[in-house]
Coordinates of C-alpha atoms and ligand atoms in Angstrom, one line a residue:
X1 CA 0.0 0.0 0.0
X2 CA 0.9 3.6 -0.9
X3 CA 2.3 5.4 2.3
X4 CA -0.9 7.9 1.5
X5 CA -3.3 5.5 1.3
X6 CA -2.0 4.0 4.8
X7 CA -1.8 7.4 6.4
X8 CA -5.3 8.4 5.1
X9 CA -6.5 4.7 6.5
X10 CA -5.4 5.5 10.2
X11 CA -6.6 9.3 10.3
X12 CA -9.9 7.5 9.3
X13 CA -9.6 5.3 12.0
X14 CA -8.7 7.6 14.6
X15 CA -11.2 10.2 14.0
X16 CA -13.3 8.5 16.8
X17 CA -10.8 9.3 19.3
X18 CA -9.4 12.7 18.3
X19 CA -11.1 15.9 17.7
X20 CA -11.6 18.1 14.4
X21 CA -9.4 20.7 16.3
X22 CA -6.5 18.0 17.2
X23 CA -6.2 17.1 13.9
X24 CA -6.0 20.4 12.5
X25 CA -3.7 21.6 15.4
X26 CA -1.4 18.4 14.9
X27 CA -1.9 16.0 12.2
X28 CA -2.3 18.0 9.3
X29 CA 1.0 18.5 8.3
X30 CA 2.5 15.0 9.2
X31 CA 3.2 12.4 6.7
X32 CA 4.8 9.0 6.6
X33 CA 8.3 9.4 5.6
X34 CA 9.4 5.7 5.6
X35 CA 8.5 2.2 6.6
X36 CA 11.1 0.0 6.8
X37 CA 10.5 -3.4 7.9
X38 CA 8.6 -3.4 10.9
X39 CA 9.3 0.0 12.1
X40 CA 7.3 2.9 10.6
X41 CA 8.8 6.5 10.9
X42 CA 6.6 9.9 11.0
X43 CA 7.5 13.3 9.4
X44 CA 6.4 16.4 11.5
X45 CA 6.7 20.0 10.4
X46 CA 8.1 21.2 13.7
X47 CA 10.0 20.3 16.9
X48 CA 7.0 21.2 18.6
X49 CA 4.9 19.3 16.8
X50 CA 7.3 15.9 17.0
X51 CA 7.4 16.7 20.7
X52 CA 3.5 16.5 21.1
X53 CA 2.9 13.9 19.0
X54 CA 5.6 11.5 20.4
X55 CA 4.6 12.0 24.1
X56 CA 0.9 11.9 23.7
X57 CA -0.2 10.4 20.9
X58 CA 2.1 7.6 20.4
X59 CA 0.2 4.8 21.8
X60 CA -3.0 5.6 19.8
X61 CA -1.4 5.9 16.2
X62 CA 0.7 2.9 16.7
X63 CA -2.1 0.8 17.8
X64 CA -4.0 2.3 14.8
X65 CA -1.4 1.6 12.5
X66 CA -0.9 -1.5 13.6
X67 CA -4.7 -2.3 12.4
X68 CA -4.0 -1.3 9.2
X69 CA -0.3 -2.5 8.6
X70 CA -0.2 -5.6 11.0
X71 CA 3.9 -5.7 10.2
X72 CA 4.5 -2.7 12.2
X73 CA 6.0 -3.0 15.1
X74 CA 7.7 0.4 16.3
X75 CA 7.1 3.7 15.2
X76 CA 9.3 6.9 15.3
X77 CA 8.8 10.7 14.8
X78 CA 11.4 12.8 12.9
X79 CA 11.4 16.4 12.3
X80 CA 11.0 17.2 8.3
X81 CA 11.2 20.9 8.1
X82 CA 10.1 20.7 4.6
X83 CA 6.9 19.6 5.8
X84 CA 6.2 23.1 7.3
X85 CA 5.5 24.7 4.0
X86 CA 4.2 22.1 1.9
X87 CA 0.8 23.2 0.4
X88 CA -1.0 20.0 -0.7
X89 CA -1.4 19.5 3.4
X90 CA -4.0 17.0 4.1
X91 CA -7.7 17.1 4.0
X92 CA -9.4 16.6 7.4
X93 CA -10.6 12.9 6.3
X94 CA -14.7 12.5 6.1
X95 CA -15.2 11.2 9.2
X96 CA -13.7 14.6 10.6
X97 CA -16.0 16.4 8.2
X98 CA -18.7 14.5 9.7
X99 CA -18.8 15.4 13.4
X100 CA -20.9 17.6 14.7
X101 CA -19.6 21.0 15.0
X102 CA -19.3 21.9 18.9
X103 CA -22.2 23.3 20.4
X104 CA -21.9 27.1 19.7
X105 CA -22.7 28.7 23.0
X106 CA -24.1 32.2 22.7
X107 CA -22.1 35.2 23.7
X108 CA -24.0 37.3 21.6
X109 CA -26.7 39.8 23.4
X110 CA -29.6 37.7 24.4
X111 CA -32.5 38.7 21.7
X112 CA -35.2 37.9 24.4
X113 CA -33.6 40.2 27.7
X114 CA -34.9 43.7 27.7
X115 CA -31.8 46.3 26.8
X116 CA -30.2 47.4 30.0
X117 CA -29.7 43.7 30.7
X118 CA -26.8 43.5 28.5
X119 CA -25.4 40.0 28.9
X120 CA -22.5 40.8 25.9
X121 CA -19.9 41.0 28.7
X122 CA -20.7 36.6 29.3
X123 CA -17.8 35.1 26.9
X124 CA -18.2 31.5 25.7
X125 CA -15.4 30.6 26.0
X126 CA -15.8 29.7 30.1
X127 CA -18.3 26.5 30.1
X128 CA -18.7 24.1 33.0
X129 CA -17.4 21.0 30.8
X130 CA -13.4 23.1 30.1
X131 CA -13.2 23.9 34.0
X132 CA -10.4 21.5 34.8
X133 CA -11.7 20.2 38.3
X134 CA -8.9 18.8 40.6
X135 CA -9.8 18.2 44.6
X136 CA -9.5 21.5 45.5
X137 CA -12.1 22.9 43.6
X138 CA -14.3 19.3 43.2
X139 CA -17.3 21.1 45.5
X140 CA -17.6 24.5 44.3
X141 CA -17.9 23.1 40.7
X142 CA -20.6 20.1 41.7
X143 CA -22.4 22.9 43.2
X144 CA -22.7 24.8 39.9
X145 CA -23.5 21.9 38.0
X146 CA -26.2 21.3 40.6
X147 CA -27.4 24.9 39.9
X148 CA -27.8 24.2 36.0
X149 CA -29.4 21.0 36.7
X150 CA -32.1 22.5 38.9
X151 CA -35.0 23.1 36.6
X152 CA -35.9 27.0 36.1
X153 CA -39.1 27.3 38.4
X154 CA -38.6 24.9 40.7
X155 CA -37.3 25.1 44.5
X156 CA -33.7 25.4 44.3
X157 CA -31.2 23.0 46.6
X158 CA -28.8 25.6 46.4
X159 CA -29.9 29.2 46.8
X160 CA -28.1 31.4 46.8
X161 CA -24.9 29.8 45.8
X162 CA -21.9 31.7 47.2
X163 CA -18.6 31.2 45.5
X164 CA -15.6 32.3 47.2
X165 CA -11.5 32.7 46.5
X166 CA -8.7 34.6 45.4
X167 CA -8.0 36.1 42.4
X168 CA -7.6 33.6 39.5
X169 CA -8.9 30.8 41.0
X170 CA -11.9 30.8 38.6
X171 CA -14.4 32.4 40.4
X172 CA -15.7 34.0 37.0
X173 CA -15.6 31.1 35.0
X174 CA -17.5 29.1 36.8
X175 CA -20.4 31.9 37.3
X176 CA -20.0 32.5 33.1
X177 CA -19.8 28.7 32.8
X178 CA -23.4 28.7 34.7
X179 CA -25.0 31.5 32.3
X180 CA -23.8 29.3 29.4
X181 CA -25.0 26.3 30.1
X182 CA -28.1 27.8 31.7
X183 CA -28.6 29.5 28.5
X184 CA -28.0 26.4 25.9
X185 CA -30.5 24.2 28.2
X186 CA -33.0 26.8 28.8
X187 CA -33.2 28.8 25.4
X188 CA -35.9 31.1 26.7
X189 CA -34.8 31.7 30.1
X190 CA -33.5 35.2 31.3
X191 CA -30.2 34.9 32.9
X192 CA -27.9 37.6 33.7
X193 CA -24.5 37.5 34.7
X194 CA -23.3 40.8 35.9
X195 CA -20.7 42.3 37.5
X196 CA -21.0 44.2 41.0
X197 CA -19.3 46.8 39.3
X198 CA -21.5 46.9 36.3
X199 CA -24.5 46.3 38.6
X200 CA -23.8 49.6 40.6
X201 CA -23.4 51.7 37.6
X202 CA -26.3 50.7 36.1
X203 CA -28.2 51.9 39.6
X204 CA -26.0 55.2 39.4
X205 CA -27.5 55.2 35.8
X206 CA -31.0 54.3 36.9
X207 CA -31.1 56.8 39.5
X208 CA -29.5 59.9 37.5
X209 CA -32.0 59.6 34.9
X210 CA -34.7 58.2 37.2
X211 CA -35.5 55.2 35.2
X212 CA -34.9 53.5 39.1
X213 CA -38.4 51.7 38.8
X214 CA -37.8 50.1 35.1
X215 CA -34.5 48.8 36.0
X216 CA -35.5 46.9 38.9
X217 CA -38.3 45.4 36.7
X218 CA -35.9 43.9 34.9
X219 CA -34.2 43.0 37.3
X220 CA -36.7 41.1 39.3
X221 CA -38.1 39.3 36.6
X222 CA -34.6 37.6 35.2
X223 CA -34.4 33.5 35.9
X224 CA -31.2 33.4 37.3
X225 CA -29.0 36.3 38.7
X226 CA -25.3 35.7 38.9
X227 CA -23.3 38.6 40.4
X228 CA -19.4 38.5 40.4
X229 CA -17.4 40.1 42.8
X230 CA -19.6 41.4 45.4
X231 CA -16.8 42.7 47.8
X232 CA -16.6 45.6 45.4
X233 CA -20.2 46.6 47.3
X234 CA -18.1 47.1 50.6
X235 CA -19.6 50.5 52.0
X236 CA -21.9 51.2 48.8
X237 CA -25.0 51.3 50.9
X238 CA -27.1 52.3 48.5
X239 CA -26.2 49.8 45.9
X240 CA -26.8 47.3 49.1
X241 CA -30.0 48.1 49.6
X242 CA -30.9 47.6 45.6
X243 CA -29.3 44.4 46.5
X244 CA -31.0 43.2 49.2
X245 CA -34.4 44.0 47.3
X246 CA -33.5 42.5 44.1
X247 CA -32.7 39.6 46.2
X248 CA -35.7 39.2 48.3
X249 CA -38.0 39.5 45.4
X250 CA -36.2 36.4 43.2
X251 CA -36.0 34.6 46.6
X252 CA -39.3 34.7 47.1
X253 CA -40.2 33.2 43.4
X254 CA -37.0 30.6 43.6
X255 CA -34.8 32.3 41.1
X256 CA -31.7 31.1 41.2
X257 CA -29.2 33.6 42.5
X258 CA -25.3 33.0 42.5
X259 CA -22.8 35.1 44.0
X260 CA -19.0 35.4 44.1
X261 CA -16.6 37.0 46.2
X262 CA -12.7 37.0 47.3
X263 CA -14.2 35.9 50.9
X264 CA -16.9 34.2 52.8
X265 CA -20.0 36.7 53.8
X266 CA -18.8 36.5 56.9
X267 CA -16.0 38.3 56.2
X268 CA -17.5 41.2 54.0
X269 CA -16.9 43.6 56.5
X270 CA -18.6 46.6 55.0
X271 CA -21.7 44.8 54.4
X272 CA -24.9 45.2 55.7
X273 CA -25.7 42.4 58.4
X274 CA -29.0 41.5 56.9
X275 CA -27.5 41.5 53.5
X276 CA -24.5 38.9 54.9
X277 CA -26.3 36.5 56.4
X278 CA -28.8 36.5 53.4
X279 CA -25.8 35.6 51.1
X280 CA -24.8 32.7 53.9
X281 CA -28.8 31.5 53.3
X282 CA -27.5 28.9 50.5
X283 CA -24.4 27.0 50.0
X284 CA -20.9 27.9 50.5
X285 CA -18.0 26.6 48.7
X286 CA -14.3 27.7 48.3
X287 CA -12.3 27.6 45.7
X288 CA -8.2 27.3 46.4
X289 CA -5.6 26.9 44.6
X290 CA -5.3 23.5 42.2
X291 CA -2.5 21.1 43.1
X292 CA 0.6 20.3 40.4
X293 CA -1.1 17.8 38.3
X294 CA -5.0 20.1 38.1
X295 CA -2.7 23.3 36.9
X296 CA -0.6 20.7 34.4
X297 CA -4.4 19.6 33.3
X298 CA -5.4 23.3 33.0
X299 CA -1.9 24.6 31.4
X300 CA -2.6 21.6 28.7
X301 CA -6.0 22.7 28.2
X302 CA -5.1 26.5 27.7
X303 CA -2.8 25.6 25.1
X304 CA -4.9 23.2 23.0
X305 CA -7.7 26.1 22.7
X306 CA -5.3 28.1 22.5
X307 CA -3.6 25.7 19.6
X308 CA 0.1 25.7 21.0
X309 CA 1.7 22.8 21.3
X310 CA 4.0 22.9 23.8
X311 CA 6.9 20.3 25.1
X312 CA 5.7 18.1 27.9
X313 CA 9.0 20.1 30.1
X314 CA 7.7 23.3 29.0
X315 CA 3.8 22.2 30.2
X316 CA 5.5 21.1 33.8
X317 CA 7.5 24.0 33.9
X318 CA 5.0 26.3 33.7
X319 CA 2.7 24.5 35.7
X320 CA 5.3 24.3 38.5
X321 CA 5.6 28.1 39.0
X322 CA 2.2 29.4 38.2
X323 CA 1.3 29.2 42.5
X324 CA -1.4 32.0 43.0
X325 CA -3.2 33.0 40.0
X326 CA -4.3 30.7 37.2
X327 CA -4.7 33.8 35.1
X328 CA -1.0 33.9 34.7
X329 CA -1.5 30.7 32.6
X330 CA -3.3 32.6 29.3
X331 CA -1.0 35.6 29.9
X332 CA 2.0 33.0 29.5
X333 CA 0.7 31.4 26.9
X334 CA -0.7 34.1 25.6
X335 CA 2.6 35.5 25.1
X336 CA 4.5 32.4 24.0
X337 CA 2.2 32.1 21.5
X338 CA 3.1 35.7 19.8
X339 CA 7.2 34.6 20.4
X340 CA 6.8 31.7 18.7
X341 CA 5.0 33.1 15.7
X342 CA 7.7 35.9 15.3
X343 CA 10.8 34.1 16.0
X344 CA 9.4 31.0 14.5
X345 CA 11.3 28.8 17.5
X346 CA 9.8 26.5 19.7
X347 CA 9.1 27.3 23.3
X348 CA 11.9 26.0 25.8
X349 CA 11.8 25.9 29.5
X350 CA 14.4 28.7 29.2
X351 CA 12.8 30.9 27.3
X352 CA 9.8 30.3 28.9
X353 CA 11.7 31.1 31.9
X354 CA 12.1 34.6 30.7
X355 CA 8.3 35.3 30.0
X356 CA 7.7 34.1 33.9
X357 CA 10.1 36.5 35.2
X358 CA 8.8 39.7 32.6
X359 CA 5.7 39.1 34.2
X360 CA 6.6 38.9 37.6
X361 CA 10.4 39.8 38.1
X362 CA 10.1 39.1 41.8
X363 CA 9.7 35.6 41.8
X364 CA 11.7 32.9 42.6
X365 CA 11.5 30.1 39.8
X366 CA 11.0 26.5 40.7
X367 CA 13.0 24.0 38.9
X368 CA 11.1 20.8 37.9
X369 CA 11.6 17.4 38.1
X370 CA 13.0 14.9 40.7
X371 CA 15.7 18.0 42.0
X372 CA 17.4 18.0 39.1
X373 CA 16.9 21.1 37.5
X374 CA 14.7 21.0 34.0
X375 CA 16.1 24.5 33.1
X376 CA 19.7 23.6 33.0
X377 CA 19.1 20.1 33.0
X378 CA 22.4 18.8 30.8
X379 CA 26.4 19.8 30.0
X380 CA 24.8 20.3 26.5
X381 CA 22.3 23.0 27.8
X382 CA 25.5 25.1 29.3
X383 CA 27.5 24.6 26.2
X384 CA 24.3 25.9 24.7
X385 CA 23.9 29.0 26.4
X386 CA 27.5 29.8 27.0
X387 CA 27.7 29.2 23.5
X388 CA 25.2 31.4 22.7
X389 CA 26.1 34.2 24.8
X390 CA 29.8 34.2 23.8
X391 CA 29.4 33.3 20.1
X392 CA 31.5 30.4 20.5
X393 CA 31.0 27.4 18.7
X394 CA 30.4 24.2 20.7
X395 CA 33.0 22.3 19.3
X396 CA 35.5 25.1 20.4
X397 CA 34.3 24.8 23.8
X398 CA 34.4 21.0 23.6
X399 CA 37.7 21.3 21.7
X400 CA 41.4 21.6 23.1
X401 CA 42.2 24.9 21.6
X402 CA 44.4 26.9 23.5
X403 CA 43.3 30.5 22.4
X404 CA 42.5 33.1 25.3
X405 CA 39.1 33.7 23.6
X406 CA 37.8 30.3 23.2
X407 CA 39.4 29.1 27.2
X408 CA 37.2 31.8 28.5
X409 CA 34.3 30.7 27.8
X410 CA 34.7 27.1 27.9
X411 CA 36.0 28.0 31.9
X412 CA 33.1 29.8 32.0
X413 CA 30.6 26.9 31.2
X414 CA 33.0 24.6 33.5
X415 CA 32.1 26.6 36.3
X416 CA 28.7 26.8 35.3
X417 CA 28.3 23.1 35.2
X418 CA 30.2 22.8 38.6
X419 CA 27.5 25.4 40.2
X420 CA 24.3 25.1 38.3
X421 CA 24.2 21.3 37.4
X422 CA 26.6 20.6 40.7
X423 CA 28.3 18.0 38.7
X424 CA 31.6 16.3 40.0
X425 CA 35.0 17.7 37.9
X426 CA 35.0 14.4 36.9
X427 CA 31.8 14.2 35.2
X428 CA 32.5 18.0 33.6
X429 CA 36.1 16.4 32.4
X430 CA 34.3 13.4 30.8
X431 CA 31.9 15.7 29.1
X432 CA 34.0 18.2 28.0
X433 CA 35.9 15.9 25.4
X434 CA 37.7 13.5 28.0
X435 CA 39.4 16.0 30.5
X436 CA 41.3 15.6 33.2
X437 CA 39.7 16.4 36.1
X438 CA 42.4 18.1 37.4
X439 CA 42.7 20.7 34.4
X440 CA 39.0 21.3 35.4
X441 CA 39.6 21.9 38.7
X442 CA 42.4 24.5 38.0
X443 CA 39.7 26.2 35.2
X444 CA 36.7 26.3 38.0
X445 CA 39.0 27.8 40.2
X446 CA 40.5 30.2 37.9
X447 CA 37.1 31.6 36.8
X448 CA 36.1 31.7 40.7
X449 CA 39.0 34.1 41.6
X450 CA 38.3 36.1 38.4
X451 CA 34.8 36.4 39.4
X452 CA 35.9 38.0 42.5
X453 CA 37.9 40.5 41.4
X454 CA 37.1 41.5 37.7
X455 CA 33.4 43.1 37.5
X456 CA 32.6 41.8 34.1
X457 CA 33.2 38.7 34.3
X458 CA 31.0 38.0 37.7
X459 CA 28.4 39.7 35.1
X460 CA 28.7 37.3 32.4
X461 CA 28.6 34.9 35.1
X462 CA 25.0 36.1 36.6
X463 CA 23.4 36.7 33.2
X464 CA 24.3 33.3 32.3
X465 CA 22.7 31.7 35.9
X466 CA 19.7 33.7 35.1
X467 CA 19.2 32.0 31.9
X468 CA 20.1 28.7 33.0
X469 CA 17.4 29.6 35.7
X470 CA 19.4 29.3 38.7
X471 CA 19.0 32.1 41.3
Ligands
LIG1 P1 -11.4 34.7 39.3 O1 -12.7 35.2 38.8 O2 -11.5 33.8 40.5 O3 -10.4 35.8 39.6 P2 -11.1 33.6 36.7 O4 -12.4 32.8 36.6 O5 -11.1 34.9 35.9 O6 -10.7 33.8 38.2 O7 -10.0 32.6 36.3 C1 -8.7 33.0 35.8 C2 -8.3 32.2 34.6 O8 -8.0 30.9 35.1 C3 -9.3 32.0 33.6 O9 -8.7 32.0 32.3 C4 -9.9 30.7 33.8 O10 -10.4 30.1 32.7 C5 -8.7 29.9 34.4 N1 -9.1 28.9 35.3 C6 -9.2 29.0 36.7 N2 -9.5 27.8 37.2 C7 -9.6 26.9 36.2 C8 -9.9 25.5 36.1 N3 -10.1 24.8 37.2 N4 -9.9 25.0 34.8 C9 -9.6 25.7 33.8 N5 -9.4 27.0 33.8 C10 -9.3 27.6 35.0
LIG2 MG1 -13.4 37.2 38.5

């Protein structure tokens, strides 16, 4: 069979278990380059996309190929650049064609809610179903798929539902992920999702042109009320007392009502009592921050919306020293995605590394993996860097030449390895071309003293830690 033909056979046969998007975001471009034997070997446009591909796809194409060339055995991805470019790239196969589209969830203005109840500011992209639930946030998500399973006019379990956490811990997502699914179940139902800060405006508004008695109309005749952020009413007593009424009326008539906040009621300090302990009525649930393997789930979920394909490293790296805010996650890929489309190079825990610190230049960066440290994990990342930073070729600092301007360096990365990868002079010798130990003793020594007393060099020495990652 033609190596085509054979592809085009297991795309066919994996479009059950991979999406129209995976397909586009990674198949499209591979090809079989050879099969040889039993072993079959995979052409992929891009490092990135051989990375992905080889550490999560592997078992699925093999097995698939295996139903359609029985011979195979073992398969293996290469990089073809040529690949990249080519413009016969493959057709989604029928079966792709054949899926149903994903459910379009509206984000446009709701035809059917009065205007002033301007629901634009709902984005689809937050549903309940891409909310990455790990133990930490298990409840407060159960809760809101509780909320959208409660039919429209009957008694609600939960009511009101009071969300609470820090920033970026997905407070707004899950209230937006309620509104969207509320909406796609119940097309006719009225459900707002406002902000507090949008909600007080809009009773500034009412009031200042006295349209106060129309806007609570609407107000009190919506389905479902979710209302983000409500510490931002701290000492807006006016806005409270809207509140309190809006809340009493859908109450009474078992509208569902949702809030969030960066705190229990109980701490809302500048908060009317009545309107606290109104709030505490329902359910409460927290919302902390995800453990390692939720944020690696989330980080890999960003990036295939997002369609980046990052290296598995890069996707633990980033997950490792994302601690407070989940939020950080789009902005870092976010911005790896516009490097990688000008520089055309594939995202690596170092330069990764230098997005996390831009962002937040104050923290301290977390190496990953068993203690050994993923940014500088190998002799062949120093000689990189050093190599890079100095413009010296890696076979000069691997060589034996004696020249002042290629010993620097190579000293340099010696110390480098010594510090950073704490390897034994032994293990840098052996590395660097068979060494004596000795000689690399006298080198790391050499640079150490240097460091001390010549300003420039202790430079090149902490520019070169900071992009190896070390402190
Ligand atoms: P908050 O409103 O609590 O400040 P957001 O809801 O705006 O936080 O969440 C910040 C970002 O983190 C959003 O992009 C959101 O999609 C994402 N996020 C937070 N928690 C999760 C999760 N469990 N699964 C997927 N994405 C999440
Ligand atoms: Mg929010």
């Amino acid at each position: 069979m033609d190596k085509t033909k054979v592809w085009d056979a297991v795309l066919e046969r994996m479009s059950e278990k991979i999406s129209r998007m995976e397909f586009h975001t990674w198949f499209k471009k591979v090809q079989i380059v050879e099969i040889s034997g039993a072993a079959l070997v995979l052409g992929c446009p891009t490092e990135m996309n051989k990375n992905w591909l080889e550490s999560k796809y592997h078992g699925l194409i093999l097995s698939n190929l295996k139903s359609v060339l029985p011979e195979i055995e073992r398969l293996y991805f290469k990089v073809d650049l040529s690949l990249a470019d080519r413009p016969d790239e493959k057709k989604a196969p029928k079966a792709f064609a054949e899926q149903r589209a994903p459910r379009k969830l509206p984000n446009q203005p709701d035809a059917r809610i009065e205007p002033g109840l301007d629901t634009r500011i709902t984005q689809a992209k937050f549903t309940l179903k891409n909310f990455i639930v790990g133990e930490e946030t298990k409840f407060a998500h159960a809760a809101c798929e509780a909320v959208v399973g409660t039919k429209l006019n009957e008694k609600k379990k939960y009511n009101p539902l009071f969300l609470y956490g820090g920033v970026g811990l997905g407070k707004t997502h899950l209230l937006q992920g309620i509104a969207n699914e509320m909406r796609a179940k119940y097309p006719n139902a009225k459900v707002l999702y406002i902000t507090a800060e949008r909600f007080m405006n809009e009773i500034v508004d009412a009031i200042k042109t006295r349209k106060a008695d129309e806007m609570r109309k609407k107000y009190r005749r919506v389905d479902a009320f979710l209302l983000d952020d409500v510490q931002f009413f701290e000492g807006k007593e006016k806005t409270q007392e809207e509140l309190f009424n809006t809340f009493n009326d859908l109450y009474e008539f078992n509208r569902q009502i949702v809030f969030s906040a960066d705190r229990p009621p109980s701490e809302l300090t500048g908060i009317s009592d009545r309107l606290r302990s109104r709030m505490g009525w329902g359910l409460l649930a927290d919302l902390q921050m995800p453990n390692f393997e939720t944020r690696l789930a989330i980080v890999q979920s960003k990036a295939q919306e997002q369609q980046l394909i990052l290296p598995p490293d890069v996707q633990e790296f980033i997950a490792t020293n994302v601690r407070s805010n989940l939020r950080e996650v789009e902005n870092i890929l976010n911005q790896i995605g516009a490097e990688c489309d000008i520089s055309g190079v594939s995202p690596t825990v170092q330069t990764v590394g230098k997005i996390l610190r831009k962002i937040n230049p104050e923290r301290a960066i977390e190496i990953t993996s068993d203690g050994k440290s993923a940014l500088a994990r190998s002799t062949d990342d120093v000689i990189t860097a050093v190599g890079e930073y100095f413009q010296t070729p890696a076979t000069d600092l691997l060589g034996a030449s004696r020249k002042k301007e290629i010993v620097y360096p190579r000293q340099i990365a010696w110390l480098l390895c010594k510090d950073v990868l704490r390897m034994s002079y032994e293990a840098i010798g052996e590395d660097f071309g068979g060494k004596n130990h000795t000689t690399i003793m006298h080198g790391v020594r050499k640079m150490r003293d240097l460091a001390r007393k010549d300003s420039p060099t202790a430079r090149h020495l902490h520019a070169l830690k900071m992009d190896l990652g070390a402190k």
